[in-house]
Amino acid sequence: MTQSELRFITRPGGEVQGRLRVPGDKSISHRSIMLGALAEGTTQVSAFLDGEDCLATLNAFRAMGVPIEITTSGSLSIQGVGLHGLQAPQMPLYLGNSGTSMRLMTGLLAGQAFDVALTGDASLSRRPMRRVTEPLTRMGAQIDTAPEGRPPLTIHGGHALHGLTYAMPIASAQVKSSLLLAGLYAEGETCVIEPAPTRDHTERMLKGFGYPVDRQGEQVCLRGGGRLTGTRIDVPADISSAAFFLVAASITPHAELWLEHVGVNPTRTGVIEILKLMGAQITLHNQREIGGEPVADLQVQSAPLHGIDIPEALVPLAIDEFPVLFVAASFAEGVTRLTGAAELRVKESDRIQVMADGLQACGGEAEATPDGIVIRGKALRGGVVESHGDHRIAMAFSIAGIRALEPIEIHDCENVNTSFPGFVEACNRVGMKLEQMQ
Ligand code: S3P
């Protein structure tokens, strides 16, 4: 892997005060492009996340002949081509660091008439894809992978798909979404059974595009052969990006921060529940529903945190927020234990090992276990940490630096742009002391 030169240095003693609207939700932004492209008519998207991951999805659909105009910063107009209107791209589609793009698009492309290859960066090329290629193959798809089911993938077109009822062995919204998108092209009914609830943005958005989706308990089903009608999507602020500031304000003395227009879909709010169990002071105000997604303004004030055993049921509902939750645990009184979270080892980096190493490098007490971590709260000294090109690791240690005794220097921070363009500016705007150096 080539390491980026970008480093962050975060210094102790900053403040966390004021109001902030963090960028748009990554999961919803990806899906807005995919469904907007497959719809009939125009889809207008406001507050689209213009981070590199979602731009990879946008460019991929442009390469398949979908006209997408960026009207003003953050607003898109997508001229949908209908379920059967995509064209073969001239080249393999490069999806950068984005697992969501690759897994969801593999399902969507399995039902096309043309062949397409999907590639990614070094991190994405290490990530497991069999979790989608195996059930898609059972639906009739033909997909070639590199050894061990890794990218690059070649999806062969022209194969008729048939519906499948699939009980997922892991709680994964990406797998569920991939199969539902393939199901749009399948003969008959496609049903996915979840072992635990996972984010349901695909189901909500399909309904917003007028496509019937049926949920009965843990099973979600749709029938192929329908149509999507262009719509309007207002992307809420990403709770996964807000999470860094929920922890920042919680661990900083005398802090008070308002985070505006944050998506609080109950399949995403595990981070709030976990922080509250640790003693955090977080209040939801002005709860409303915008375009089928719950939204609220979050008020967070500093509070003494204590260690907990994190309930396993909350793991899928906070799956992207654990790096910064581990930082919260490092400043909490007592021990925090996480179990049932082996999935963290196959994210953009091995987030259990990389966080344990980084916390130890800063003088913390963290022990990695096969499916989680044990953290004993204690003042971090500061030091130098490697993010391994993982955006959420880089941002989590940026937050840790507020309360460490000495600065924390974080290496390889370029990929923060995949999910949170403007992160450094946002931190400084609320009073933190974060510098970037090339
Ligand atoms: C996502 C689902 C989650 C999450 C990822 C985005 C999505 O992955 O970690 O950042 O948009 O569906 P898994 O479904 O693999 O848990």
XYZ file of C-alpha atoms and ligand atoms in Angstrom:
454
model
C 0.000 0.000 0.000
C 1.319 3.473 -0.791
C 1.138 5.656 2.283
C -0.109 9.200 1.870
C 2.138 11.906 3.273
C -0.683 13.769 4.966
C -0.274 13.924 8.756
C -2.529 15.379 11.422
C -1.229 16.776 14.692
C -3.766 17.294 17.430
C -2.819 19.233 20.552
C -4.316 19.084 24.026
C -6.321 21.863 25.578
C -8.757 22.793 22.806
C -12.413 23.576 23.313
C -15.580 22.050 21.879
C -18.268 24.744 21.629
C -20.880 26.031 19.206
C -22.970 24.593 16.381
C -21.957 22.389 13.477
C -23.582 20.630 10.538
C -21.344 17.738 9.507
C -21.398 16.525 5.854
C -24.116 14.342 4.360
C -24.692 10.688 5.150
C -22.402 8.403 3.160
C -24.766 5.414 2.992
C -27.704 7.531 1.836
C -25.556 9.438 -0.686
C -24.349 6.221 -2.363
C -27.882 4.895 -2.594
C -29.241 8.184 -3.979
C -26.954 7.845 -7.020
C -27.689 4.148 -7.559
C -31.470 4.380 -7.309
C -31.590 7.784 -9.045
C -29.681 6.248 -11.976
C -32.090 3.296 -12.263
C -35.224 5.429 -11.924
C -37.379 6.854 -14.677
C -37.229 10.665 -14.645
C -35.087 13.109 -12.711
C -33.886 12.742 -9.127
C -32.729 15.859 -7.243
C -30.372 15.237 -4.335
C -29.516 17.981 -1.847
C -26.642 17.833 0.678
C -25.024 14.923 -1.209
C -21.741 13.909 0.451
C -19.000 14.937 -1.979
C -16.432 12.669 -0.301
C -14.263 10.406 -2.431
C -16.283 7.231 -1.756
C -19.551 8.682 -3.005
C -17.801 10.417 -5.903
C -16.492 6.977 -6.921
C -20.092 5.780 -7.159
C -21.091 8.942 -9.036
C -18.270 8.553 -11.577
C -19.065 4.869 -12.073
C -22.659 5.664 -13.058
C -21.523 8.500 -15.318
C -19.226 5.940 -16.989
C -22.327 3.788 -17.574
C -24.046 6.626 -19.425
C -26.082 8.262 -16.630
C -26.167 12.069 -16.926
C -25.464 13.514 -13.466
C -25.106 17.246 -13.005
C -23.626 18.832 -9.902
C -25.774 21.970 -9.744
C -24.465 23.882 -6.731
C -22.077 22.529 -4.140
C -23.757 19.475 -2.679
C -26.770 19.368 -5.020
C -27.177 16.816 -7.779
C -29.549 16.305 -10.623
C -29.613 12.715 -11.904
C -31.330 11.898 -15.205
C -32.454 8.349 -14.512
C -32.071 5.867 -17.381
C -34.520 3.264 -16.057
C -33.745 -0.245 -14.820
C -32.551 -1.364 -18.276
C -30.881 1.817 -19.511
C -27.298 1.473 -18.219
C -24.579 1.154 -20.861
C -21.391 -0.905 -20.784
C -18.514 1.232 -19.454
C -15.425 1.625 -21.643
C -13.082 0.631 -18.814
C -13.115 -1.169 -15.460
C -14.899 0.897 -12.833
C -12.409 2.084 -10.168
C -14.138 2.366 -6.781
C -11.218 3.624 -4.678
C -11.576 2.814 -0.982
C -15.321 2.206 -1.066
C -16.641 -1.169 0.064
C -20.223 0.113 -0.120
C -19.830 0.988 -3.811
C -18.355 -2.391 -4.651
C -20.745 -4.599 -2.690
C -23.943 -2.774 -3.669
C -22.937 -2.344 -7.293
C -22.038 -6.015 -7.634
C -25.677 -6.867 -6.925
C -27.016 -4.131 -9.163
C -24.704 -5.070 -12.050
C -25.368 -8.809 -11.833
C -28.659 -8.211 -13.668
C -27.277 -6.168 -16.594
C -26.838 -7.279 -20.194
C -23.115 -6.328 -20.301
C -19.871 -7.374 -18.610
C -18.219 -5.011 -16.140
C -15.071 -5.134 -13.988
C -14.832 -3.482 -10.563
C -11.475 -2.532 -9.029
C -10.339 -0.643 -5.931
C -7.363 0.639 -3.951
C -5.059 -1.551 -1.853
C -7.423 -1.583 1.152
C -10.542 -2.413 -0.898
C -8.582 -5.095 -2.778
C -8.061 -6.934 0.529
C -11.720 -6.911 1.568
C -13.920 -10.016 1.455
C -16.447 -10.099 -1.396
C -17.603 -13.714 -1.181
C -20.307 -12.560 1.232
C -22.036 -11.024 -1.832
C -20.727 -13.104 -4.740
C -21.799 -16.397 -3.147
C -25.531 -15.601 -2.699
C -25.602 -13.651 -5.993
C -24.245 -16.734 -7.763
C -27.098 -18.699 -6.223
C -29.447 -16.174 -7.848
C -27.902 -17.000 -11.234
C -25.158 -14.346 -11.438
C -21.771 -15.117 -12.919
C -18.931 -13.300 -11.155
C -15.151 -13.872 -11.293
C -13.025 -12.824 -8.329
C -9.330 -12.764 -7.456
C -8.138 -15.541 -5.067
C -10.101 -15.898 -1.806
C -13.043 -14.015 -3.271
C -11.254 -10.649 -3.228
C -11.480 -7.805 -5.784
C -11.093 -7.141 -8.640
C -14.438 -8.585 -9.667
C -15.714 -9.238 -13.172
C -19.478 -9.465 -13.419
C -20.671 -11.197 -16.562
C -23.870 -9.832 -18.019
C -26.702 -11.539 -19.811
C -27.477 -14.105 -17.097
C -31.103 -14.278 -16.000
C -31.482 -13.916 -12.227
C -34.075 -15.655 -10.108
C -35.273 -14.722 -6.626
C -33.724 -16.265 -3.504
C -34.552 -16.399 0.186
C -31.260 -15.845 1.946
C -30.545 -16.020 5.682
C -27.448 -13.849 6.104
C -24.724 -15.440 8.245
C -23.516 -11.941 9.262
C -25.489 -8.810 10.052
C -24.541 -6.754 6.985
C -26.506 -3.955 5.354
C -24.167 -4.139 2.381
C -25.009 -7.795 1.725
C -28.732 -7.169 2.254
C -28.674 -4.173 -0.104
C -26.650 -5.994 -2.753
C -29.194 -8.826 -2.884
C -32.179 -6.469 -2.920
C -30.645 -4.526 -5.826
C -30.083 -7.792 -7.716
C -33.650 -8.707 -6.781
C -34.924 -5.745 -8.845
C -33.801 -7.753 -11.889
C -34.764 -11.232 -10.667
C -37.701 -13.359 -11.632
C -39.961 -13.753 -8.597
C -39.303 -12.746 -5.006
C -35.979 -12.038 -3.287
C -36.021 -12.165 0.523
C -33.195 -11.434 2.948
C -33.344 -12.561 6.570
C -31.198 -10.563 8.998
C -29.609 -12.182 12.068
C -29.849 -8.721 13.712
C -31.213 -5.366 12.491
C -28.885 -3.451 10.130
C -29.224 -0.036 8.520
C -32.359 0.069 6.374
C -31.663 3.005 4.043
C -32.034 0.855 0.917
C -35.511 -0.296 1.897
C -36.623 3.215 2.873
C -35.239 4.758 -0.303
C -36.737 2.090 -2.577
C -40.122 2.973 -1.088
C -39.353 6.671 -1.699
C -38.847 5.789 -5.388
C -42.248 4.050 -5.394
C -40.912 0.468 -5.320
C -42.816 -1.907 -3.019
C -40.711 -3.521 -0.292
C -42.210 -5.815 2.303
C -40.761 -6.181 5.796
C -42.053 -8.922 8.123
C -39.983 -9.137 11.313
C -36.398 -9.875 10.410
C -37.215 -10.630 6.758
C -37.295 -8.080 3.933
C -38.612 -9.008 0.464
C -39.170 -7.462 -2.940
C -40.297 -8.770 -6.342
C -38.392 -8.126 -9.546
C -39.802 -6.421 -12.602
C -41.153 -3.192 -11.071
C -40.044 0.357 -11.769
C -38.529 3.260 -9.889
C -39.785 6.807 -10.307
C -37.406 9.770 -9.869
C -37.814 11.703 -6.622
C -36.226 14.301 -4.311
C -33.728 13.292 -1.634
C -32.529 15.540 1.187
C -29.475 13.816 2.666
C -29.244 14.270 6.456
C -25.894 14.911 8.173
C -24.024 11.647 8.761
C -24.334 10.338 12.327
C -21.057 8.467 11.704
C -19.316 11.834 11.195
C -21.255 13.469 14.044
C -19.984 10.657 16.312
C -16.481 12.187 16.436
C -17.954 15.358 17.888
C -20.290 13.517 20.275
C -17.184 11.967 21.820
C -15.121 15.186 21.581
C -17.710 17.157 23.544
C -18.308 14.330 26.031
C -14.623 14.082 27.044
C -13.785 17.819 27.036
C -14.436 19.792 30.243
C -17.119 22.533 29.956
C -17.977 21.570 26.376
C -21.366 22.125 24.785
C -22.027 21.452 21.122
C -25.083 21.349 18.882
C -24.954 19.078 15.848
C -27.595 20.077 13.335
C -29.866 18.003 11.087
C -28.294 14.650 11.970
C -29.812 11.428 10.612
C -31.133 9.447 13.597
C -32.528 6.408 11.838
C -32.877 3.840 14.683
C -30.674 1.403 12.729
C -27.814 3.930 13.079
C -28.115 5.336 16.606
C -26.133 2.671 18.473
C -23.386 5.221 19.111
C -25.794 7.464 21.043
C -27.093 4.522 23.065
C -23.597 3.274 23.896
C -22.367 6.734 24.892
C -25.449 7.266 27.065
C -24.812 3.917 28.796
C -21.321 5.289 29.527
C -22.851 8.395 31.119
C -22.833 10.849 28.195
C -25.208 13.853 28.155
C -26.808 13.785 24.720
C -30.268 15.190 23.978
C -32.237 14.937 20.737
C -34.180 18.088 19.797
C -36.636 18.931 17.047
C -37.070 15.322 15.893
C -38.621 15.200 12.436
C -38.833 13.004 9.354
C -37.325 14.265 6.082
C -37.857 12.189 2.944
C -38.506 9.009 4.915
C -35.462 9.349 7.219
C -35.646 10.499 10.880
C -33.551 13.614 11.619
C -32.795 15.573 14.816
C -30.521 18.259 16.251
C -28.216 16.755 18.856
C -27.093 18.650 21.961
C -24.061 17.194 23.705
C -22.387 18.390 26.902
C -19.293 17.172 28.695
C -19.925 14.404 31.206
C -17.859 11.982 33.279
C -17.865 8.673 31.355
C -17.565 5.219 32.882
C -16.625 1.877 31.332
C -19.330 -0.624 30.302
C -19.789 -4.046 28.736
C -21.135 -2.992 25.339
C -24.379 -4.899 24.585
C -23.780 -7.112 21.515
C -27.185 -6.174 20.080
C -25.877 -2.623 19.609
C -22.836 -3.685 17.556
C -24.425 -3.587 14.051
C -26.153 -0.312 14.972
C -22.810 1.375 15.743
C -20.547 -0.608 13.433
C -18.646 2.377 11.985
C -18.355 4.293 15.255
C -16.157 1.919 17.271
C -12.818 3.642 16.624
C -14.061 6.803 18.311
C -16.001 4.827 20.946
C -12.671 3.217 21.894
C -11.325 6.735 22.415
C -14.294 7.487 24.690
C -13.522 4.261 26.606
C -9.896 5.356 27.017
C -11.004 8.464 28.887
C -13.724 6.697 30.889
C -13.424 5.523 34.486
C -12.982 1.730 34.602
C -13.073 -1.022 32.015
C -14.988 -1.177 28.705
C -15.418 -4.545 27.007
C -16.546 -5.128 23.438
C -17.443 -8.614 22.160
C -19.274 -9.902 19.062
C -17.543 -7.412 16.769
C -15.209 -9.554 14.617
C -16.531 -7.633 11.571
C -14.349 -4.710 12.678
C -11.326 -6.716 11.564
C -12.429 -6.554 7.895
C -13.288 -2.862 7.564
C -11.038 -0.310 5.797
C -8.364 -1.605 8.204
C -8.382 -4.189 10.999
C -9.979 -1.673 13.344
C -9.519 -3.801 16.461
C -5.770 -4.266 16.041
C -5.052 -0.829 14.602
C -6.918 0.918 17.437
C -5.312 -1.290 20.108
C -1.845 -0.511 18.666
C -2.556 3.220 18.441
C -3.970 3.478 21.964
C -0.957 1.597 23.330
C 1.399 3.894 21.392
C -0.253 6.807 23.225
C 0.189 5.167 26.649
C -3.314 3.662 26.836
C -4.326 0.212 28.070
C -6.070 -1.707 25.297
C -6.043 -5.425 24.614
C -7.334 -6.786 21.309
C -9.404 -10.012 21.437
C -10.525 -12.089 18.439
C -13.945 -10.406 18.325
C -13.480 -7.205 20.290
C -11.311 -5.270 22.710
C -10.840 -4.586 26.423
C -9.930 -1.005 27.306
C -9.040 0.293 30.767
C -9.611 4.028 31.010
C -6.520 6.030 31.875
C -5.111 9.398 30.795
C -3.423 9.061 27.398
C 0.091 10.442 27.231
C 0.181 11.272 23.489
C 2.501 9.939 20.789
C 2.650 8.908 17.145
C 0.031 6.606 15.591
C -0.472 4.957 12.208
C -3.958 5.205 10.712
C -3.186 2.564 8.059
C -5.039 4.747 5.567
C -8.309 4.271 7.482
C -10.328 7.497 7.633
C -12.129 6.659 10.858
C -8.909 5.701 12.687
C -7.327 9.035 11.686
C -10.362 10.988 12.905
C -10.692 8.985 16.139
C -7.111 9.801 17.190
C -7.660 13.445 16.228
C -10.342 13.488 18.927
C -8.150 11.632 21.444
C -5.584 14.432 21.144
C -7.891 16.946 22.849
C -7.472 15.225 26.196
C -4.028 13.594 25.882
C -1.239 15.094 27.958
C 0.922 15.755 24.889
C 0.197 16.064 21.132
C -0.826 13.051 19.046
C 0.652 12.831 15.548
C -1.342 10.711 13.089
C 0.127 9.376 9.857
C -1.490 8.568 6.501
C -4.588 10.773 6.820
C -5.460 11.362 3.148
C -8.452 9.036 3.256
C -10.323 11.274 5.705
C -11.598 12.780 2.444
C -13.435 9.553 1.651
C -16.148 10.310 4.219
C -15.515 13.728 5.818
C -14.129 16.432 3.539
C -13.447 19.507 5.723
C -12.854 17.512 8.922
C -9.839 19.567 10.044
C -11.676 22.855 9.443
C -14.747 21.553 11.329
C -12.586 20.585 14.332
C -10.893 23.970 14.438
C -14.205 25.780 14.016
C -15.482 24.312 17.301
C -12.219 25.157 19.105
C -10.064 22.048 18.791
C -6.353 22.380 17.971
C -5.818 20.203 14.911
C -3.234 20.910 12.256
C -2.555 19.099 8.995
C 0.908 18.786 7.509
C 1.948 17.468 4.111
C -22.765 0.316 5.036
C -22.879 -0.790 5.828
C -21.869 -1.177 6.828
C -20.922 -0.030 7.139
C -20.459 0.696 5.916
C -21.633 1.257 5.143
C -23.826 0.606 4.039
O -21.103 -2.259 6.320
O -19.807 -0.496 7.863
O -19.596 1.772 6.253
O -23.884 1.738 3.521
O -24.626 -0.303 3.783
P -21.568 -3.804 6.565
O -22.880 -3.948 5.939
O -20.502 -4.610 5.888
O -21.577 -3.979 8.039
